[in-house]
PDB file of C-alpha atoms in Angstrom:
ATOM      1  CA  MET A   1      -0.041  -5.649 -27.112  1.00  0.00           C
ATOM      2  CA  THR A   2       2.837  -5.721 -29.923  1.00  0.00           C
ATOM      3  CA  ASP A   3       6.270  -4.638 -30.453  1.00  0.00           C
ATOM      4  CA  GLU A   4       7.560  -2.393 -33.113  1.00  0.00           C
ATOM      5  CA  THR A   5       7.921  -4.572 -35.637  1.00  0.00           C
ATOM      6  CA  GLY A   6       4.303  -5.849 -35.378  1.00  0.00           C
ATOM      7  CA  ARG A   7       4.839  -8.781 -33.010  1.00  0.00           C
ATOM      8  CA  ALA A   8       3.208 -10.250 -29.744  1.00  0.00           C
ATOM      9  CA  PRO A   9       6.336 -10.201 -27.297  1.00  0.00           C
ATOM     10  CA  VAL A  10       8.182 -12.519 -25.711  1.00  0.00           C
ATOM     11  CA  GLU A  11       8.003 -12.655 -22.139  1.00  0.00           C
ATOM     12  CA  VAL A  12      10.425 -13.600 -19.662  1.00  0.00           C
ATOM     13  CA  VAL A  13       9.409 -13.852 -15.843  1.00  0.00           C
ATOM     14  CA  GLU A  14      12.348 -14.837 -13.619  1.00  0.00           C
ATOM     15  CA  TYR A  15      10.710 -15.926 -10.379  1.00  0.00           C
ATOM     16  CA  THR A  16      13.845 -15.037  -7.901  1.00  0.00           C
ATOM     17  CA  ASP A  17      14.064 -14.160  -4.265  1.00  0.00           C
ATOM     18  CA  PRO A  18      17.031 -11.383  -3.343  1.00  0.00           C
ATOM     19  CA  LEU A  19      18.517 -13.811  -0.570  1.00  0.00           C
ATOM     20  CA  CYS A  20      18.008 -17.303  -2.478  1.00  0.00           C
ATOM     21  CA  PRO A  21      21.910 -18.918  -3.128  1.00  0.00           C
ATOM     22  CA  TRP A  22      20.692 -20.598  -6.036  1.00  0.00           C
ATOM     23  CA  ALA A  23      19.138 -17.418  -7.793  1.00  0.00           C
ATOM     24  CA  TRP A  24      23.120 -15.691  -6.897  1.00  0.00           C
ATOM     25  CA  GLY A  25      24.598 -18.421  -8.347  1.00  0.00           C
ATOM     26  CA  SER A  26      22.496 -18.369 -11.470  1.00  0.00           C
ATOM     27  CA  GLU A  27      23.445 -14.198 -11.974  1.00  0.00           C
ATOM     28  CA  PRO A  28      26.352 -14.899 -14.209  1.00  0.00           C
ATOM     29  CA  VAL A  29      23.678 -16.973 -16.900  1.00  0.00           C
ATOM     30  CA  PHE A  30      20.609 -14.847 -16.791  1.00  0.00           C
ATOM     31  CA  ARG A  31      22.775 -11.329 -16.819  1.00  0.00           C
ATOM     32  CA  GLY A  32      23.945 -13.101 -20.423  1.00  0.00           C
ATOM     33  CA  LEU A  33      20.927 -13.707 -20.877  1.00  0.00           C
ATOM     34  CA  ARG A  34      19.767 -10.228 -20.541  1.00  0.00           C
ATOM     35  CA  ALA A  35      22.300  -8.536 -22.259  1.00  0.00           C
ATOM     36  CA  ALA A  36      21.397 -11.179 -25.169  1.00  0.00           C
ATOM     37  CA  LEU A  37      17.795 -10.569 -25.227  1.00  0.00           C
ATOM     38  CA  ALA A  38      17.764  -7.018 -24.737  1.00  0.00           C
ATOM     39  CA  GLY A  39      15.409  -5.135 -26.716  1.00  0.00           C
ATOM     40  CA  GLN A  40      14.145  -8.381 -27.529  1.00  0.00           C
ATOM     41  CA  VAL A  41      12.078 -10.092 -24.742  1.00  0.00           C
ATOM     42  CA  HIS A  42      10.070  -8.557 -21.718  1.00  0.00           C
ATOM     43  CA  TRP A  43      11.714  -9.392 -19.362  1.00  0.00           C
ATOM     44  CA  ARG A  44       9.858  -9.194 -15.793  1.00  0.00           C
ATOM     45  CA  ARG A  45      11.051 -10.587 -12.304  1.00  0.00           C
ATOM     46  CA  VAL A  46       8.981 -11.493  -9.764  1.00  0.00           C
ATOM     47  CA  TYR A  47      10.073 -12.018  -5.770  1.00  0.00           C
ATOM     48  CA  CYS A  48       8.633 -14.994  -4.277  1.00  0.00           C
ATOM     49  CA  ILE A  49       9.241 -14.595  -1.013  1.00  0.00           C
ATOM     50  CA  LEU A  50      11.851 -17.524   0.329  1.00  0.00           C
ATOM     51  CA  PHE A  51      11.633 -16.397   4.198  1.00  0.00           C
ATOM     52  CA  ASP A  52       8.593 -15.894   4.313  1.00  0.00           C
ATOM     53  CA  HIS A  53       6.353 -14.793   7.620  1.00  0.00           C
ATOM     54  CA  ASP A  54       5.062 -17.530   8.514  1.00  0.00           C
ATOM     55  CA  ASP A  55       8.331 -19.954   8.575  1.00  0.00           C
ATOM     56  CA  ASP A  56       8.268 -21.691  11.996  1.00  0.00           C
ATOM     57  CA  PRO A  57      11.337 -19.811  13.885  1.00  0.00           C
ATOM     58  CA  ALA A  58      14.345 -22.205  14.275  1.00  0.00           C
ATOM     59  CA  PRO A  59      13.870 -23.559  18.177  1.00  0.00           C
ATOM     60  CA  ASP A  60      18.274 -22.919  18.116  1.00  0.00           C
ATOM     61  CA  ALA A  61      19.096 -20.381  15.766  1.00  0.00           C
ATOM     62  CA  ALA A  62      22.884 -20.646  16.039  1.00  0.00           C
ATOM     63  CA  ALA A  63      22.755 -25.136  14.999  1.00  0.00           C
ATOM     64  CA  GLU A  64      20.409 -23.386  12.568  1.00  0.00           C
ATOM     65  CA  THR A  65      22.941 -20.839  11.046  1.00  0.00           C
ATOM     66  CA  ALA A  66      25.877 -23.543  11.054  1.00  0.00           C
ATOM     67  CA  TRP A  67      23.348 -25.680   8.884  1.00  0.00           C
ATOM     68  CA  TYR A  68      22.377 -22.808   6.241  1.00  0.00           C
ATOM     69  CA  SER A  69      26.057 -21.925   5.722  1.00  0.00           C
ATOM     70  CA  ARG A  70      27.247 -25.302   4.770  1.00  0.00           C
ATOM     71  CA  TYR A  71      23.927 -25.505   2.628  1.00  0.00           C
ATOM     72  CA  VAL A  72      25.152 -22.366   0.924  1.00  0.00           C
ATOM     73  CA  GLU A  73      28.835 -24.170   0.660  1.00  0.00           C
ATOM     74  CA  ASP A  74      27.501 -26.916  -1.049  1.00  0.00           C
ATOM     75  CA  ILE A  75      26.294 -24.734  -3.283  1.00  0.00           C
ATOM     76  CA  SER A  76      28.793 -22.451  -4.483  1.00  0.00           C
ATOM     77  CA  GLY A  77      30.693 -25.446  -4.343  1.00  0.00           C
ATOM     78  CA  HIS A  78      28.412 -26.103  -7.584  1.00  0.00           C
ATOM     79  CA  THR A  79      28.617 -22.541  -8.673  1.00  0.00           C
ATOM     80  CA  HIS A  80      31.504 -21.357  -8.187  1.00  0.00           C
ATOM     81  CA  ALA A  81      30.047 -18.116  -6.896  1.00  0.00           C
ATOM     82  CA  PRO A  82      30.970 -15.934  -3.796  1.00  0.00           C
ATOM     83  CA  ARG A  83      29.557 -16.738  -0.385  1.00  0.00           C
ATOM     84  CA  ALA A  84      30.633 -14.758   2.420  1.00  0.00           C
ATOM     85  CA  PHE A  85      33.223 -16.067   5.457  1.00  0.00           C
ATOM     86  CA  ARG A  86      30.738 -16.230   7.942  1.00  0.00           C
ATOM     87  CA  LEU A  87      27.187 -16.242   7.852  1.00  0.00           C
ATOM     88  CA  SER A  88      25.803 -13.671  10.883  1.00  0.00           C
ATOM     89  CA  ARG A  89      22.329 -15.608  10.681  1.00  0.00           C
ATOM     90  CA  VAL A  90      19.653 -16.689   8.501  1.00  0.00           C
ATOM     91  CA  ALA A  91      17.347 -14.314   6.920  1.00  0.00           C
ATOM     92  CA  ALA A  92      14.855 -13.321   9.245  1.00  0.00           C
ATOM     93  CA  SER A  93      12.395 -12.571   6.068  1.00  0.00           C
ATOM     94  CA  SER A  94      12.776 -12.036   2.441  1.00  0.00           C
ATOM     95  CA  TRP A  95       9.689  -8.842   2.741  1.00  0.00           C
ATOM     96  CA  PRO A  96      11.836  -6.119   3.481  1.00  0.00           C
ATOM     97  CA  ALA A  97      14.910  -6.534   0.540  1.00  0.00           C
ATOM     98  CA  SER A  98      11.725  -7.379  -1.692  1.00  0.00           C
ATOM     99  CA  LEU A  99      10.376  -4.295  -0.978  1.00  0.00           C
ATOM    100  CA  VAL A 100      13.159  -2.517  -1.687  1.00  0.00           C
ATOM    101  CA  ALA A 101      13.898  -4.045  -4.884  1.00  0.00           C
ATOM    102  CA  LYS A 102      10.625  -3.768  -6.122  1.00  0.00           C
ATOM    103  CA  ALA A 103      10.161   0.173  -5.046  1.00  0.00           C
ATOM    104  CA  ALA A 104      14.062   0.573  -6.919  1.00  0.00           C
ATOM    105  CA  GLU A 105      12.312  -0.931 -10.281  1.00  0.00           C
ATOM    106  CA  LEU A 106      10.092   2.638 -10.036  1.00  0.00           C
ATOM    107  CA  GLN A 107      13.216   4.362 -10.511  1.00  0.00           C
ATOM    108  CA  GLY A 108      14.030   2.568 -13.759  1.00  0.00           C
ATOM    109  CA  PRO A 109      15.847  -0.955 -14.865  1.00  0.00           C
ATOM    110  CA  ASP A 110      19.605   0.811 -14.470  1.00  0.00           C
ATOM    111  CA  VAL A 111      19.076   1.533 -10.914  1.00  0.00           C
ATOM    112  CA  ALA A 112      16.373  -1.728  -9.992  1.00  0.00           C
ATOM    113  CA  GLU A 113      19.479  -3.919 -11.407  1.00  0.00           C
ATOM    114  CA  ARG A 114      21.960  -1.762  -8.862  1.00  0.00           C
ATOM    115  CA  VAL A 115      19.795  -2.754  -6.185  1.00  0.00           C
ATOM    116  CA  LEU A 116      18.721  -5.957  -6.428  1.00  0.00           C
ATOM    117  CA  ARG A 117      23.068  -6.784  -7.035  1.00  0.00           C
ATOM    118  CA  ARG A 118      23.941  -4.790  -3.787  1.00  0.00           C
ATOM    119  CA  LEU A 119      20.323  -6.819  -2.083  1.00  0.00           C
ATOM    120  CA  ARG A 120      22.204  -9.639  -2.956  1.00  0.00           C
ATOM    121  CA  GLU A 121      25.298  -8.835  -1.751  1.00  0.00           C
ATOM    122  CA  SER A 122      24.623  -7.849   1.922  1.00  0.00           C
ATOM    123  CA  VAL A 123      24.264 -12.004   2.641  1.00  0.00           C
ATOM    124  CA  PHE A 124      26.723 -13.431  -0.399  1.00  0.00           C
ATOM    125  CA  VAL A 125      29.493 -11.007  -0.253  1.00  0.00           C
ATOM    126  CA  LEU A 126      28.924  -9.537   3.242  1.00  0.00           C
ATOM    127  CA  GLY A 127      27.266 -12.102   5.355  1.00  0.00           C
ATOM    128  CA  GLU A 128      24.891 -10.177   6.801  1.00  0.00           C
ATOM    129  CA  PRO A 129      21.036 -10.480   5.399  1.00  0.00           C
ATOM    130  CA  ALA A 130      18.902  -7.226   4.020  1.00  0.00           C
ATOM    131  CA  ASP A 131      16.244  -8.890   6.212  1.00  0.00           C
ATOM    132  CA  THR A 132      14.416  -5.636   7.964  1.00  0.00           C
ATOM    133  CA  PRO A 133      13.460  -2.585   6.618  1.00  0.00           C
ATOM    134  CA  ALA A 134      16.715  -0.554   7.807  1.00  0.00           C
ATOM    135  CA  LEU A 135      19.120  -3.290   6.416  1.00  0.00           C
ATOM    136  CA  ALA A 136      17.836  -3.503   2.984  1.00  0.00           C
ATOM    137  CA  LEU A 137      17.565  -0.094   2.272  1.00  0.00           C
ATOM    138  CA  SER A 138      21.004   0.651   3.923  1.00  0.00           C
ATOM    139  CA  ALA A 139      22.174  -1.664   1.189  1.00  0.00           C
ATOM    140  CA  ALA A 140      21.177   0.306  -1.385  1.00  0.00           C
ATOM    141  CA  ARG A 141      22.272   3.249  -0.520  1.00  0.00           C
ATOM    142  CA  GLY A 142      24.901   5.162  -2.343  1.00  0.00           C
ATOM    143  CA  ALA A 143      23.856   2.908  -6.036  1.00  0.00           C
ATOM    144  CA  PRO A 144      24.191   4.965  -8.625  1.00  0.00           C
ATOM    145  CA  GLY A 145      21.656   7.505  -9.793  1.00  0.00           C
ATOM    146  CA  LEU A 146      19.241   5.528  -7.345  1.00  0.00           C
ATOM    147  CA  ASP A 147      17.137   8.342  -5.602  1.00  0.00           C
ATOM    148  CA  HIS A 148      17.619   6.996  -1.828  1.00  0.00           C
ATOM    149  CA  GLU A 149      14.817   9.017  -0.347  1.00  0.00           C
ATOM    150  CA  ARG A 150      12.594   8.346  -3.107  1.00  0.00           C
ATOM    151  CA  LEU A 151      13.531   5.167  -2.116  1.00  0.00           C
ATOM    152  CA  THR A 152      13.207   4.665   1.564  1.00  0.00           C
ATOM    153  CA  ALA A 153       9.146   6.333   0.904  1.00  0.00           C
ATOM    154  CA  ASP A 154       8.755   4.193  -1.973  1.00  0.00           C
ATOM    155  CA  ALA A 155       9.691   0.960  -0.446  1.00  0.00           C
ATOM    156  CA  ALA A 156       6.599   1.777   2.724  1.00  0.00           C
ATOM    157  CA  SER A 157       4.184   2.709   0.356  1.00  0.00           C
ATOM    158  CA  ALA A 158       0.878   0.306  -0.199  1.00  0.00           C
ATOM    159  CA  ALA A 159       1.383   0.471  -3.885  1.00  0.00           C
ATOM    160  CA  VAL A 160       5.363  -1.512  -3.522  1.00  0.00           C
ATOM    161  CA  LEU A 161       3.393  -3.734  -1.014  1.00  0.00           C
ATOM    162  CA  ASP A 162       0.314  -4.927  -2.889  1.00  0.00           C
ATOM    163  CA  ARG A 163       2.844  -5.372  -6.098  1.00  0.00           C
ATOM    164  CA  VAL A 164       4.541  -7.525  -4.093  1.00  0.00           C
ATOM    165  CA  ARG A 165       1.702  -9.286  -2.820  1.00  0.00           C
ATOM    166  CA  ALA A 166       0.905 -10.099  -5.709  1.00  0.00           C
ATOM    167  CA  ASP A 167       4.463 -11.560  -6.857  1.00  0.00           C
ATOM    168  CA  HIS A 168       3.729 -14.130  -3.398  1.00  0.00           C
ATOM    169  CA  ALA A 169       0.741 -14.878  -4.957  1.00  0.00           C
ATOM    170  CA  GLU A 170       1.844 -15.436  -8.594  1.00  0.00           C
ATOM    171  CA  ALA A 171       4.924 -17.533  -7.271  1.00  0.00           C
ATOM    172  CA  ARG A 172       2.338 -19.633  -5.391  1.00  0.00           C
ATOM    173  CA  ARG A 173       0.706 -21.224  -8.726  1.00  0.00           C
ATOM    174  CA  PRO A 174       3.356 -22.637 -10.562  1.00  0.00           C
ATOM    175  CA  PHE A 175       3.756 -23.775 -14.561  1.00  0.00           C
ATOM    176  CA  ARG A 176       2.329 -27.868 -14.158  1.00  0.00           C
ATOM    177  CA  GLU A 177       5.398 -28.898 -15.929  1.00  0.00           C
ATOM    178  CA  VAL A 178       7.030 -27.606 -12.823  1.00  0.00           C
ATOM    179  CA  LEU A 179       5.363 -29.509 -10.419  1.00  0.00           C
ATOM    180  CA  SER A 180       7.310 -32.853 -11.189  1.00  0.00           C
ATOM    181  CA  VAL A 181      11.433 -31.894 -12.980  1.00  0.00           C
ATOM    182  CA  PRO A 182      13.550 -34.609 -13.495  1.00  0.00           C
ATOM    183  CA  ASP A 183      16.650 -34.015 -11.874  1.00  0.00           C
ATOM    184  CA  GLY A 184      19.234 -35.016 -14.849  1.00  0.00           C
ATOM    185  CA  SER A 185      22.235 -33.819 -14.283  1.00  0.00           C
ATOM    186  CA  SER A 186      21.291 -30.448 -12.293  1.00  0.00           C
ATOM    187  CA  PRO A 187      22.000 -30.749  -8.328  1.00  0.00           C
ATOM    188  CA  HIS A 188      19.015 -28.307  -8.495  1.00  0.00           C
ATOM    189  CA  PRO A 189      16.510 -29.571 -11.029  1.00  0.00           C
ATOM    190  CA  GLY A 190      14.315 -26.737  -9.848  1.00  0.00           C
ATOM    191  CA  ALA A 191      10.459 -29.449  -8.577  1.00  0.00           C
ATOM    192  CA  ALA A 192       8.238 -26.735  -7.411  1.00  0.00           C
ATOM    193  CA  LYS A 193       8.169 -26.548  -3.095  1.00  0.00           C
ATOM    194  CA  GLU A 194       5.838 -27.457  -1.320  1.00  0.00           C
ATOM    195  CA  THR A 195       4.301 -25.141   1.189  1.00  0.00           C
ATOM    196  CA  PRO A 196       3.413 -25.063   4.446  1.00  0.00           C
ATOM    197  CA  ASP A 197      -0.388 -24.545   3.883  1.00  0.00           C
ATOM    198  CA  GLY A 198      -0.418 -27.904   1.278  1.00  0.00           C
ATOM    199  CA  GLY A 199      -0.157 -26.062  -2.176  1.00  0.00           C
ATOM    200  CA  TYR A 200       3.292 -24.924  -4.438  1.00  0.00           C
ATOM    201  CA  ARG A 201       5.876 -22.271  -5.336  1.00  0.00           C
ATOM    202  CA  TYR A 202       7.897 -22.352  -8.154  1.00  0.00           C
ATOM    203  CA  ALA A 203      11.315 -23.567  -6.913  1.00  0.00           C
ATOM    204  CA  LEU A 204      14.185 -20.770  -7.273  1.00  0.00           C
ATOM    205  CA  PRO A 205      15.053 -19.471  -9.373  1.00  0.00           C
ATOM    206  CA  THR A 206      12.737 -20.509 -12.498  1.00  0.00           C
ATOM    207  CA  LEU A 207      12.685 -18.816 -16.027  1.00  0.00           C
ATOM    208  CA  LEU A 208       9.373 -18.679 -17.598  1.00  0.00           C
ATOM    209  CA  VAL A 209       9.065 -17.844 -21.451  1.00  0.00           C
ATOM    210  CA  ARG A 210       5.734 -16.721 -22.870  1.00  0.00           C
ATOM    211  CA  SER A 211       5.128 -15.933 -26.699  1.00  0.00           C
ATOM    212  CA  PRO A 212       1.773 -16.236 -28.691  1.00  0.00           C
ATOM    213  CA  ALA A 213       3.514 -19.754 -29.891  1.00  0.00           C
ATOM    214  CA  GLY A 214       3.120 -21.345 -25.912  1.00  0.00           C
ATOM    215  CA  ILE A 215       5.039 -21.423 -22.638  1.00  0.00           C
ATOM    216  CA  ARG A 216       8.333 -23.276 -21.835  1.00  0.00           C
ATOM    217  CA  ALA A 217       9.220 -23.121 -18.475  1.00  0.00           C
ATOM    218  CA  VAL A 218      13.365 -23.279 -17.510  1.00  0.00           C
ATOM    219  CA  PRO A 219      13.515 -24.557 -13.518  1.00  0.00           C
ATOM    220  CA  GLY A 220      16.194 -24.230 -10.926  1.00  0.00           C
ATOM    221  CA  TRP A 221      19.961 -24.413 -11.600  1.00  0.00           C
ATOM    222  CA  ARG A 222      20.642 -24.816 -15.342  1.00  0.00           C
ATOM    223  CA  PRO A 223      22.770 -24.598 -18.081  1.00  0.00           C
ATOM    224  CA  TYR A 224      23.112 -21.255 -20.852  1.00  0.00           C
ATOM    225  CA  GLU A 225      21.845 -23.564 -23.607  1.00  0.00           C
ATOM    226  CA  GLU A 226      19.132 -24.328 -21.617  1.00  0.00           C
ATOM    227  CA  TYR A 227      17.148 -20.945 -21.698  1.00  0.00           C
ATOM    228  CA  THR A 228      18.598 -20.367 -24.951  1.00  0.00           C
ATOM    229  CA  SER A 229      16.879 -22.718 -26.155  1.00  0.00           C
ATOM    230  CA  ALA A 230      13.329 -21.923 -24.871  1.00  0.00           C
ATOM    231  CA  VAL A 231      13.570 -18.793 -26.028  1.00  0.00           C
ATOM    232  CA  ASP A 232      14.040 -20.260 -29.570  1.00  0.00           C
ATOM    233  CA  GLY A 233      11.665 -22.910 -28.629  1.00  0.00           C
ATOM    234  CA  LEU A 234       9.210 -19.736 -29.075  1.00  0.00           C
ATOM    235  CA  GLU A 235      10.876 -17.034 -31.087  1.00  0.00           C
ATOM    236  CA  PRO A 236      13.444 -18.720 -32.975  1.00  0.00           C
ATOM    237  CA  GLY A 237      16.099 -16.294 -34.399  1.00  0.00           C
ATOM    238  CA  LEU A 238      16.394 -14.625 -31.097  1.00  0.00           C
ATOM    239  CA  PRO A 239      20.018 -13.359 -29.715  1.00  0.00           C
ATOM    240  CA  ALA A 240      21.345 -16.448 -27.961  1.00  0.00           C
ATOM    241  CA  ALA A 241      25.282 -16.464 -27.780  1.00  0.00           C
ATOM    242  CA  PRO A 242      26.296 -14.156 -24.677  1.00  0.00           C
ATOM    243  CA  VAL A 243      27.322 -10.831 -25.292  1.00  0.00           C
ATOM    244  CA  ARG A 244      31.696 -10.194 -24.460  1.00  0.00           C
ATOM    245  CA  LEU A 245      32.663  -6.831 -23.300  1.00  0.00           C
ATOM    246  CA  ASP A 246      36.128  -5.145 -22.872  1.00  0.00           C
ATOM    247  CA  PRO A 247      36.499  -5.778 -19.537  1.00  0.00           C
ATOM    248  CA  VAL A 248      36.416  -1.782 -18.711  1.00  0.00           C
ATOM    249  CA  GLU A 249      33.367  -1.663 -20.569  1.00  0.00           C
ATOM    250  CA  ALA A 250      32.086  -4.381 -18.686  1.00  0.00           C
ATOM    251  CA  LEU A 251      33.120  -2.916 -14.579  1.00  0.00           C
ATOM    252  CA  ALA A 252      31.143   0.068 -16.223  1.00  0.00           C
ATOM    253  CA  ARG A 253      27.913  -2.138 -17.512  1.00  0.00           C
ATOM    254  CA  TYR A 254      28.293  -4.317 -14.793  1.00  0.00           C
ATOM    255  CA  ARG A 255      29.309  -2.325 -11.598  1.00  0.00           C
ATOM    256  CA  SER A 256      30.019  -5.361  -9.795  1.00  0.00           C
ATOM    257  CA  LEU A 257      31.240  -8.364 -11.246  1.00  0.00           C
ATOM    258  CA  THR A 258      31.903 -12.383  -9.778  1.00  0.00           C
ATOM    259  CA  GLU A 259      34.645 -14.820 -11.507  1.00  0.00           C
ATOM    260  CA  PRO A 260      32.201 -16.668 -12.980  1.00  0.00           C
ATOM    261  CA  GLU A 261      30.942 -13.374 -14.379  1.00  0.00           C
ATOM    262  CA  ARG A 262      33.804 -12.126 -15.651  1.00  0.00           C
ATOM    263  CA  ARG A 263      34.825 -15.401 -17.157  1.00  0.00           C
ATOM    264  CA  LEU A 264      30.954 -15.163 -18.715  1.00  0.00           C
ATOM    265  CA  LEU A 265      30.400 -12.384 -20.103  1.00  0.00           C
ATOM    266  CA  THR A 266      34.105 -10.390 -21.136  1.00  0.00           C
ATOM    267  CA  GLU A 267      37.382 -11.045 -22.863  1.00  0.00           C
ATOM    268  CA  GLY A 268      40.320  -8.970 -22.501  1.00  0.00           C
ATOM    269  CA  PRO A 269      43.054  -9.079 -19.978  1.00  0.00           C
ATOM    270  CA  TRP A 270      41.768  -8.889 -16.388  1.00  0.00           C
ATOM    271  CA  PRO A 271      41.017  -7.253 -14.384  1.00  0.00           C
ATOM    272  CA  PRO A 272      41.115  -3.805 -15.414  1.00  0.00           C
ATOM    273  CA  ALA A 273      42.702  -0.688 -14.050  1.00  0.00           C
ATOM    274  CA  GLY A 274      40.984   0.875 -11.278  1.00  0.00           C
ATOM    275  CA  ALA A 275      38.705  -2.332 -10.479  1.00  0.00           C
ATOM    276  CA  VAL A 276      38.441  -3.377  -6.977  1.00  0.00           C
ATOM    277  CA  ARG A 277      38.474  -6.269  -5.645  1.00  0.00           C
ATOM    278  CA  VAL A 278      36.804  -7.503  -2.508  1.00  0.00           C
ATOM    279  CA  GLU A 279      37.923 -11.302  -0.925  1.00  0.00           C
ATOM    280  CA  THR A 280      35.147 -13.924   0.342  1.00  0.00           C
ATOM    281  CA  GLY A 281      35.124 -16.893   0.839  1.00  0.00           C
ATOM    282  CA  ASN A 282      34.929 -18.675  -2.600  1.00  0.00           C
ATOM    283  CA  GLY A 283      37.079 -16.745  -4.736  1.00  0.00           C
ATOM    284  CA  PRO A 284      36.622 -12.960  -5.499  1.00  0.00           C
ATOM    285  CA  VAL A 285      34.359  -9.719  -6.230  1.00  0.00           C
ATOM    286  CA  TRP A 286      35.249  -7.322  -8.861  1.00  0.00           C
ATOM    287  CA  LEU A 287      33.942  -3.536  -8.021  1.00  0.00           C
ATOM    288  CA  HIS A 288      34.225  -0.785 -10.118  1.00  0.00           C
ATOM    289  CA  SER A 289      36.170   2.274  -8.101  1.00  0.00           C
ATOM    290  CA  GLU A 290      33.009   4.087  -8.344  1.00  0.00           C
ATOM    291  CA  GLU A 291      30.318   1.170  -6.834  1.00  0.00           C
ATOM    292  CA  ALA A 292      33.392   0.755  -4.442  1.00  0.00           C
ATOM    293  CA  GLU A 293      32.961   4.445  -3.154  1.00  0.00           C
ATOM    294  CA  THR A 294      30.299   3.844  -1.485  1.00  0.00           C
ATOM    295  CA  HIS A 295      29.743  -0.413  -1.197  1.00  0.00           C
ATOM    296  CA  PRO A 296      29.348  -1.431   2.036  1.00  0.00           C
ATOM    297  CA  ALA A 297      32.310  -4.201   1.419  1.00  0.00           C
ATOM    298  CA  VAL A 298      34.749  -1.928   0.887  1.00  0.00           C
ATOM    299  CA  GLY A 299      36.756  -2.121   4.226  1.00  0.00           C
ATOM    300  CA  ARG A 300      37.050  -5.221   2.840  1.00  0.00           C
ATOM    301  CA  SER A 301      38.684  -5.153   0.147  1.00  0.00           C
ATOM    302  CA  SER A 302      41.937  -4.849  -0.747  1.00  0.00           C
ATOM    303  CA  PRO A 303      43.324  -2.215  -2.690  1.00  0.00           C
ATOM    304  CA  ALA A 304      42.907  -1.505  -6.581  1.00  0.00           C
ATOM    305  CA  VAL A 305      44.496  -2.781  -8.382  1.00  0.00           C
ATOM    306  CA  PRO A 306      47.412  -0.660 -10.246  1.00  0.00           C
TER     307      PRO A 306
END
């Protein structure tokens, strides 16, 4: 297969989970990278299922939630990503959110981005992980452009279940390069994780860049430049710098921006008029006024900025 220039396309595979705190913390860099490479690569998400059906239940749910809340807070200290003031529980399963995220892809990339963002925000802004079908569908409700009735049907379909099962299996066949990763300077270098059956899966997030020239893996939490270096090593000359937008345009495009995102992806006075500020335990999330009309966090937000 080739693109319109006659070249075999570069594929970027993002191994992720809607409820993963390191993936949430990587969103500023990934949003910047997707914008810089738009139209130049094929970007594909693989939902790895961080919280799986075969995970043993915690003997003390309250103690597990307290521990996990501290874990997320520690990660947030590294990534500066928002975290909920209070986490109600540790997610019981990643399957419902992954099925809804995969089903949203059938309605186009813009809808898929907005739905996945809502699913991530369910746990890291609201503190209520979208870990049941009802909660995952509710988190997505009202996302711009979304046909919610279709999403409900697709998320329950055998076809979407098969696609997520395929993602689950693919994530458990990690590229050998990530089986052992030097610690380096990252607090999350991203070596593959051992699974209960003695196998391995990709650590989250991991980006795999694939082209006819080879494969490069960038695991864990990394600076923007490490991802662009991997792309440039296989396909020299592709755009590298993040696309910085006027704040009004950026909020209209992304609908929801954290402080790390708006610093990386915007240029100009902040906040733009009409932005709705939602407080979290680690800085605000900024919503476009139209996004705020249906966003479940709005009841906790401050008034629109004049």
